[in-house]
């Protein structure tokens, strides 16, 4: 666990972040994330979040994250931790947001792992530490796969997203909720009708 914390702090420098990735840290971090200890899960999630911050030009990370099946594991852990509303949820959604920008097969893996349902649950849960990342991921997913829109429209998600635009929410949450609604209305006539009538 201490090693995971040290690795996370090393990732603040880009050159060291790449060395950490190339050093084979991902499999042990994923094992730590799956452990029963909340402390170990948090340490692993913080480090995975740090190591995933390479952005669009992170070709090394992109290949490693794809090869090591990081995306399915993160969705699987998020599904489990949803019940506990923990700090880990914010770190996992943050890492998924980072990975969505450059990891091969990210969106297809997300759909296969039940990511749509998880995101919809997170929007309605109102967990402030996850909302901005969740809205970003949901909006991006709707742009990638318009069939997701029907799932969003069939529940209360549109209303929840509209509520997040309210002044009581953080600026980042309001901005990402607005982005998700923009993507939703761009893809669906029914969404435009729902938004106009609200």
PDB file of C-alpha atoms in Angstrom:
ATOM      1  CA  UNK A   1       0.000   0.000   0.000  1.00  0.00           C
ATOM      2  CA  UNK A   2       2.870   2.377   0.865  1.00  0.00           C
ATOM      3  CA  UNK A   3       4.459   1.484  -2.475  1.00  0.00           C
ATOM      4  CA  UNK A   4       1.236   2.542  -4.255  1.00  0.00           C
ATOM      5  CA  UNK A   5       1.326   5.909  -2.468  1.00  0.00           C
ATOM      6  CA  UNK A   6       4.989   6.440  -3.438  1.00  0.00           C
ATOM      7  CA  UNK A   7       4.238   5.522  -7.072  1.00  0.00           C
ATOM      8  CA  UNK A   8       1.352   8.002  -7.087  1.00  0.00           C
ATOM      9  CA  UNK A   9       3.588  10.842  -5.911  1.00  0.00           C
ATOM     10  CA  UNK A  10       6.212   9.959  -8.547  1.00  0.00           C
ATOM     11  CA  UNK A  11       3.570  10.380 -11.269  1.00  0.00           C
ATOM     12  CA  UNK A  12       3.506  14.152 -10.748  1.00  0.00           C
ATOM     13  CA  UNK A  13       6.495  14.367 -13.121  1.00  0.00           C
ATOM     14  CA  UNK A  14       5.762  13.208 -16.669  1.00  0.00           C
ATOM     15  CA  UNK A  15       9.064  11.398 -17.233  1.00  0.00           C
ATOM     16  CA  UNK A  16       8.682   9.483 -13.974  1.00  0.00           C
ATOM     17  CA  UNK A  17       5.014   8.756 -14.738  1.00  0.00           C
ATOM     18  CA  UNK A  18       6.040   6.994 -17.966  1.00  0.00           C
ATOM     19  CA  UNK A  19       8.766   5.052 -16.102  1.00  0.00           C
ATOM     20  CA  UNK A  20       6.205   3.957 -13.511  1.00  0.00           C
ATOM     21  CA  UNK A  21       3.951   2.718 -16.331  1.00  0.00           C
ATOM     22  CA  UNK A  22       6.775   0.885 -18.094  1.00  0.00           C
ATOM     23  CA  UNK A  23       7.870  -0.654 -14.789  1.00  0.00           C
ATOM     24  CA  UNK A  24       4.840  -2.943 -14.775  1.00  0.00           C
ATOM     25  CA  UNK A  25       2.937  -1.257 -11.956  1.00  0.00           C
ATOM     26  CA  UNK A  26      -0.562  -1.738 -13.412  1.00  0.00           C
ATOM     27  CA  UNK A  27      -1.253  -5.441 -12.559  1.00  0.00           C
ATOM     28  CA  UNK A  28      -0.288  -5.068  -8.851  1.00  0.00           C
ATOM     29  CA  UNK A  29      -2.284  -1.828  -8.619  1.00  0.00           C
ATOM     30  CA  UNK A  30      -5.369  -3.551 -10.044  1.00  0.00           C
ATOM     31  CA  UNK A  31      -4.905  -6.400  -7.538  1.00  0.00           C
ATOM     32  CA  UNK A  32      -4.667  -3.837  -4.717  1.00  0.00           C
ATOM     33  CA  UNK A  33      -7.796  -2.103  -5.993  1.00  0.00           C
ATOM     34  CA  UNK A  34      -9.683  -5.405  -5.790  1.00  0.00           C
ATOM     35  CA  UNK A  35      -8.566  -6.079  -2.206  1.00  0.00           C
ATOM     36  CA  UNK A  36     -10.999  -5.951   0.722  1.00  0.00           C
ATOM     37  CA  UNK A  37      -9.106  -3.170   2.521  1.00  0.00           C
ATOM     38  CA  UNK A  38     -10.608   0.312   2.025  1.00  0.00           C
ATOM     39  CA  UNK A  39      -7.167   1.887   2.616  1.00  0.00           C
ATOM     40  CA  UNK A  40      -5.555  -0.299  -0.049  1.00  0.00           C
ATOM     41  CA  UNK A  41      -8.358   0.442  -2.514  1.00  0.00           C
ATOM     42  CA  UNK A  42      -7.990   4.191  -1.945  1.00  0.00           C
ATOM     43  CA  UNK A  43      -4.180   4.094  -2.327  1.00  0.00           C
ATOM     44  CA  UNK A  44      -4.491   2.051  -5.549  1.00  0.00           C
ATOM     45  CA  UNK A  45      -7.256   4.299  -6.947  1.00  0.00           C
ATOM     46  CA  UNK A  46      -5.184   7.446  -6.227  1.00  0.00           C
ATOM     47  CA  UNK A  47      -2.180   5.955  -8.028  1.00  0.00           C
ATOM     48  CA  UNK A  48      -4.200   4.712 -11.016  1.00  0.00           C
ATOM     49  CA  UNK A  49      -5.735   8.187 -11.260  1.00  0.00           C
ATOM     50  CA  UNK A  50      -2.245   9.778 -11.162  1.00  0.00           C
ATOM     51  CA  UNK A  51      -0.740   7.363 -13.687  1.00  0.00           C
ATOM     52  CA  UNK A  52      -3.677   7.850 -16.101  1.00  0.00           C
ATOM     53  CA  UNK A  53      -3.131  11.612 -16.442  1.00  0.00           C
ATOM     54  CA  UNK A  54      -1.037  11.455 -19.604  1.00  0.00           C
ATOM     55  CA  UNK A  55      -3.688  12.934 -21.890  1.00  0.00           C
ATOM     56  CA  UNK A  56      -4.224  12.425 -25.616  1.00  0.00           C
ATOM     57  CA  UNK A  57      -0.511  12.134 -26.468  1.00  0.00           C
ATOM     58  CA  UNK A  58       0.098   9.311 -23.974  1.00  0.00           C
ATOM     59  CA  UNK A  59       0.735   6.575 -26.548  1.00  0.00           C
ATOM     60  CA  UNK A  60       2.668   4.403 -24.074  1.00  0.00           C
ATOM     61  CA  UNK A  61      -0.089   4.582 -21.455  1.00  0.00           C
ATOM     62  CA  UNK A  62      -2.785   4.012 -24.050  1.00  0.00           C
ATOM     63  CA  UNK A  63      -1.252   0.694 -25.105  1.00  0.00           C
ATOM     64  CA  UNK A  64      -0.557  -0.456 -21.534  1.00  0.00           C
ATOM     65  CA  UNK A  65      -4.026   0.455 -20.224  1.00  0.00           C
ATOM     66  CA  UNK A  66      -5.590  -1.363 -23.165  1.00  0.00           C
ATOM     67  CA  UNK A  67      -3.378  -4.480 -22.867  1.00  0.00           C
ATOM     68  CA  UNK A  68      -3.855  -4.762 -19.099  1.00  0.00           C
ATOM     69  CA  UNK A  69      -7.676  -4.467 -19.377  1.00  0.00           C
ATOM     70  CA  UNK A  70      -7.723  -1.520 -16.973  1.00  0.00           C
ATOM     71  CA  UNK A  71     -11.071  -0.110 -18.168  1.00  0.00           C
ATOM     72  CA  UNK A  72     -13.199  -3.225 -17.394  1.00  0.00           C
ATOM     73  CA  UNK A  73     -11.580  -3.525 -13.945  1.00  0.00           C
ATOM     74  CA  UNK A  74     -12.319   0.125 -13.102  1.00  0.00           C
ATOM     75  CA  UNK A  75     -15.978  -0.242 -14.138  1.00  0.00           C
ATOM     76  CA  UNK A  76     -16.238  -3.485 -12.152  1.00  0.00           C
ATOM     77  CA  UNK A  77     -14.818  -1.773  -9.029  1.00  0.00           C
ATOM     78  CA  UNK A  78     -17.052   1.256  -9.496  1.00  0.00           C
ATOM     79  CA  UNK A  79     -20.085  -1.026  -9.640  1.00  0.00           C
ATOM     80  CA  UNK A  80     -19.049  -2.618  -6.322  1.00  0.00           C
ATOM     81  CA  UNK A  81     -18.128   0.630  -4.547  1.00  0.00           C
ATOM     82  CA  UNK A  82     -21.340   2.374  -5.691  1.00  0.00           C
ATOM     83  CA  UNK A  83     -23.100   0.783  -2.744  1.00  0.00           C
ATOM     84  CA  UNK A  84     -20.714   2.413  -0.255  1.00  0.00           C
ATOM     85  CA  UNK A  85     -20.447   5.938  -1.740  1.00  0.00           C
ATOM     86  CA  UNK A  86     -16.737   6.202  -0.982  1.00  0.00           C
ATOM     87  CA  UNK A  87     -13.861   8.506  -1.896  1.00  0.00           C
ATOM     88  CA  UNK A  88     -12.747   5.756  -4.295  1.00  0.00           C
ATOM     89  CA  UNK A  89     -15.739   6.512  -6.580  1.00  0.00           C
ATOM     90  CA  UNK A  90     -14.420   9.998  -7.335  1.00  0.00           C
ATOM     91  CA  UNK A  91     -10.936   8.657  -8.091  1.00  0.00           C
ATOM     92  CA  UNK A  92     -12.290   5.859 -10.302  1.00  0.00           C
ATOM     93  CA  UNK A  93     -14.530   8.196 -12.320  1.00  0.00           C
ATOM     94  CA  UNK A  94     -11.561  10.584 -12.612  1.00  0.00           C
ATOM     95  CA  UNK A  95      -9.310   7.803 -13.912  1.00  0.00           C
ATOM     96  CA  UNK A  96     -12.025   6.675 -16.357  1.00  0.00           C
ATOM     97  CA  UNK A  97     -12.374  10.251 -17.613  1.00  0.00           C
ATOM     98  CA  UNK A  98      -8.596  10.391 -18.168  1.00  0.00           C
ATOM     99  CA  UNK A  99      -8.572   7.025 -19.938  1.00  0.00           C
ATOM    100  CA  UNK A 100     -11.547   7.921 -22.138  1.00  0.00           C
ATOM    101  CA  UNK A 101      -9.359  10.422 -23.984  1.00  0.00           C
ATOM    102  CA  UNK A 102      -6.742   7.996 -25.256  1.00  0.00           C
ATOM    103  CA  UNK A 103      -7.362   4.311 -24.503  1.00  0.00           C
ATOM    104  CA  UNK A 104      -8.116   2.010 -27.434  1.00  0.00           C
ATOM    105  CA  UNK A 105     -11.527   0.361 -27.176  1.00  0.00           C
ATOM    106  CA  UNK A 106     -12.554   2.489 -24.172  1.00  0.00           C
ATOM    107  CA  UNK A 107     -16.166   3.112 -25.250  1.00  0.00           C
ATOM    108  CA  UNK A 108     -16.932  -0.434 -26.404  1.00  0.00           C
ATOM    109  CA  UNK A 109     -15.477  -1.789 -23.126  1.00  0.00           C
ATOM    110  CA  UNK A 110     -17.590   0.737 -21.208  1.00  0.00           C
ATOM    111  CA  UNK A 111     -20.808  -0.429 -22.885  1.00  0.00           C
ATOM    112  CA  UNK A 112     -19.910  -4.132 -22.431  1.00  0.00           C
ATOM    113  CA  UNK A 113     -19.165  -3.618 -18.716  1.00  0.00           C
ATOM    114  CA  UNK A 114     -22.512  -1.972 -17.999  1.00  0.00           C
ATOM    115  CA  UNK A 115     -20.968   1.494 -17.807  1.00  0.00           C
ATOM    116  CA  UNK A 116     -24.163   3.158 -19.055  1.00  0.00           C
ATOM    117  CA  UNK A 117     -26.224   1.872 -16.101  1.00  0.00           C
ATOM    118  CA  UNK A 118     -23.450   2.755 -13.653  1.00  0.00           C
ATOM    119  CA  UNK A 119     -23.248   6.333 -14.983  1.00  0.00           C
ATOM    120  CA  UNK A 120     -27.035   6.730 -14.833  1.00  0.00           C
ATOM    121  CA  UNK A 121     -27.000   5.521 -11.188  1.00  0.00           C
ATOM    122  CA  UNK A 122     -24.164   7.912 -10.357  1.00  0.00           C
ATOM    123  CA  UNK A 123     -26.031  10.896 -11.841  1.00  0.00           C
ATOM    124  CA  UNK A 124     -29.053  10.130  -9.673  1.00  0.00           C
ATOM    125  CA  UNK A 125     -26.958   9.381  -6.555  1.00  0.00           C
ATOM    126  CA  UNK A 126     -25.911  13.020  -6.284  1.00  0.00           C
ATOM    127  CA  UNK A 127     -22.403  12.139  -5.036  1.00  0.00           C
ATOM    128  CA  UNK A 128     -20.633  15.473  -5.478  1.00  0.00           C
ATOM    129  CA  UNK A 129     -17.167  13.886  -5.755  1.00  0.00           C
ATOM    130  CA  UNK A 130     -18.244  11.974  -8.893  1.00  0.00           C
ATOM    131  CA  UNK A 131     -20.793  14.214 -10.643  1.00  0.00           C
ATOM    132  CA  UNK A 132     -18.538  16.303 -12.915  1.00  0.00           C
ATOM    133  CA  UNK A 133     -16.637  13.215 -14.156  1.00  0.00           C
ATOM    134  CA  UNK A 134     -19.873  11.231 -14.504  1.00  0.00           C
ATOM    135  CA  UNK A 135     -21.583  13.929 -16.592  1.00  0.00           C
ATOM    136  CA  UNK A 136     -18.473  14.224 -18.785  1.00  0.00           C
ATOM    137  CA  UNK A 137     -18.372  10.458 -19.373  1.00  0.00           C
ATOM    138  CA  UNK A 138     -22.110  10.219 -20.020  1.00  0.00           C
ATOM    139  CA  UNK A 139     -22.021  13.106 -22.516  1.00  0.00           C
ATOM    140  CA  UNK A 140     -19.000  11.675 -24.344  1.00  0.00           C
ATOM    141  CA  UNK A 141     -20.580   8.217 -24.423  1.00  0.00           C
ATOM    142  CA  UNK A 142     -23.766   9.608 -26.010  1.00  0.00           C
ATOM    143  CA  UNK A 143     -21.651  11.246 -28.719  1.00  0.00           C
ATOM    144  CA  UNK A 144     -19.812   7.969 -29.355  1.00  0.00           C
ATOM    145  CA  UNK A 145     -22.923   5.777 -29.301  1.00  0.00           C
ATOM    146  CA  UNK A 146     -26.287   7.471 -29.879  1.00  0.00           C
ATOM    147  CA  UNK A 147     -28.180   4.308 -28.816  1.00  0.00           C
ATOM    148  CA  UNK A 148     -27.250   5.221 -25.225  1.00  0.00           C
ATOM    149  CA  UNK A 149     -29.613   8.222 -25.437  1.00  0.00           C
ATOM    150  CA  UNK A 150     -32.724   6.032 -25.258  1.00  0.00           C
ATOM    151  CA  UNK A 151     -31.539   4.598 -21.913  1.00  0.00           C
ATOM    152  CA  UNK A 152     -30.900   8.093 -20.584  1.00  0.00           C
ATOM    153  CA  UNK A 153     -34.324   9.296 -21.738  1.00  0.00           C
ATOM    154  CA  UNK A 154     -36.237   6.305 -20.361  1.00  0.00           C
ATOM    155  CA  UNK A 155     -35.477   7.199 -16.736  1.00  0.00           C
ATOM    156  CA  UNK A 156     -35.193  10.375 -14.701  1.00  0.00           C
ATOM    157  CA  UNK A 157     -31.652  11.134 -15.877  1.00  0.00           C
ATOM    158  CA  UNK A 158     -32.600  14.135 -18.034  1.00  0.00           C
ATOM    159  CA  UNK A 159     -34.369  15.732 -15.046  1.00  0.00           C
ATOM    160  CA  UNK A 160     -31.380  14.987 -12.822  1.00  0.00           C
ATOM    161  CA  UNK A 161     -29.007  16.605 -15.334  1.00  0.00           C
ATOM    162  CA  UNK A 162     -31.253  19.674 -15.501  1.00  0.00           C
ATOM    163  CA  UNK A 163     -31.218  19.888 -11.675  1.00  0.00           C
ATOM    164  CA  UNK A 164     -27.421  19.881 -11.744  1.00  0.00           C
ATOM    165  CA  UNK A 165     -27.499  23.146 -13.722  1.00  0.00           C
ATOM    166  CA  UNK A 166     -28.837  24.875 -10.590  1.00  0.00           C
ATOM    167  CA  UNK A 167     -26.756  27.522  -8.782  1.00  0.00           C
ATOM    168  CA  UNK A 168     -26.359  25.297  -5.700  1.00  0.00           C
ATOM    169  CA  UNK A 169     -23.902  23.064  -7.588  1.00  0.00           C
ATOM    170  CA  UNK A 170     -20.177  23.507  -8.206  1.00  0.00           C
ATOM    171  CA  UNK A 171     -19.201  25.231 -11.460  1.00  0.00           C
ATOM    172  CA  UNK A 172     -17.476  22.106 -12.828  1.00  0.00           C
ATOM    173  CA  UNK A 173     -20.610  20.003 -12.204  1.00  0.00           C
ATOM    174  CA  UNK A 174     -22.865  22.580 -13.865  1.00  0.00           C
ATOM    175  CA  UNK A 175     -20.549  22.833 -16.886  1.00  0.00           C
ATOM    176  CA  UNK A 176     -20.326  19.060 -17.412  1.00  0.00           C
ATOM    177  CA  UNK A 177     -24.099  18.600 -16.897  1.00  0.00           C
ATOM    178  CA  UNK A 178     -24.698  21.299 -19.537  1.00  0.00           C
ATOM    179  CA  UNK A 179     -22.297  19.462 -21.862  1.00  0.00           C
ATOM    180  CA  UNK A 180     -24.121  16.151 -21.350  1.00  0.00           C
ATOM    181  CA  UNK A 181     -27.493  17.812 -22.057  1.00  0.00           C
ATOM    182  CA  UNK A 182     -26.045  19.428 -25.180  1.00  0.00           C
ATOM    183  CA  UNK A 183     -24.841  16.050 -26.481  1.00  0.00           C
ATOM    184  CA  UNK A 184     -28.166  14.434 -25.571  1.00  0.00           C
ATOM    185  CA  UNK A 185     -30.233  17.074 -27.381  1.00  0.00           C
ATOM    186  CA  UNK A 186     -27.896  16.931 -30.411  1.00  0.00           C
ATOM    187  CA  UNK A 187     -28.589  13.198 -30.740  1.00  0.00           C
ATOM    188  CA  UNK A 188     -32.304  13.029 -29.921  1.00  0.00           C
ATOM    189  CA  UNK A 189     -35.472  14.901 -30.865  1.00  0.00           C
ATOM    190  CA  UNK A 190     -37.226  13.422 -27.801  1.00  0.00           C
ATOM    191  CA  UNK A 191     -34.485  14.887 -25.583  1.00  0.00           C
ATOM    192  CA  UNK A 192     -34.997  18.332 -27.095  1.00  0.00           C
ATOM    193  CA  UNK A 193     -38.716  18.017 -26.343  1.00  0.00           C
ATOM    194  CA  UNK A 194     -38.099  16.897 -22.746  1.00  0.00           C
ATOM    195  CA  UNK A 195     -35.628  19.721 -22.128  1.00  0.00           C
ATOM    196  CA  UNK A 196     -37.937  22.335 -23.670  1.00  0.00           C
ATOM    197  CA  UNK A 197     -40.878  21.167 -21.520  1.00  0.00           C
ATOM    198  CA  UNK A 198     -38.970  21.141 -18.252  1.00  0.00           C
TER     199      UNK A 198
END
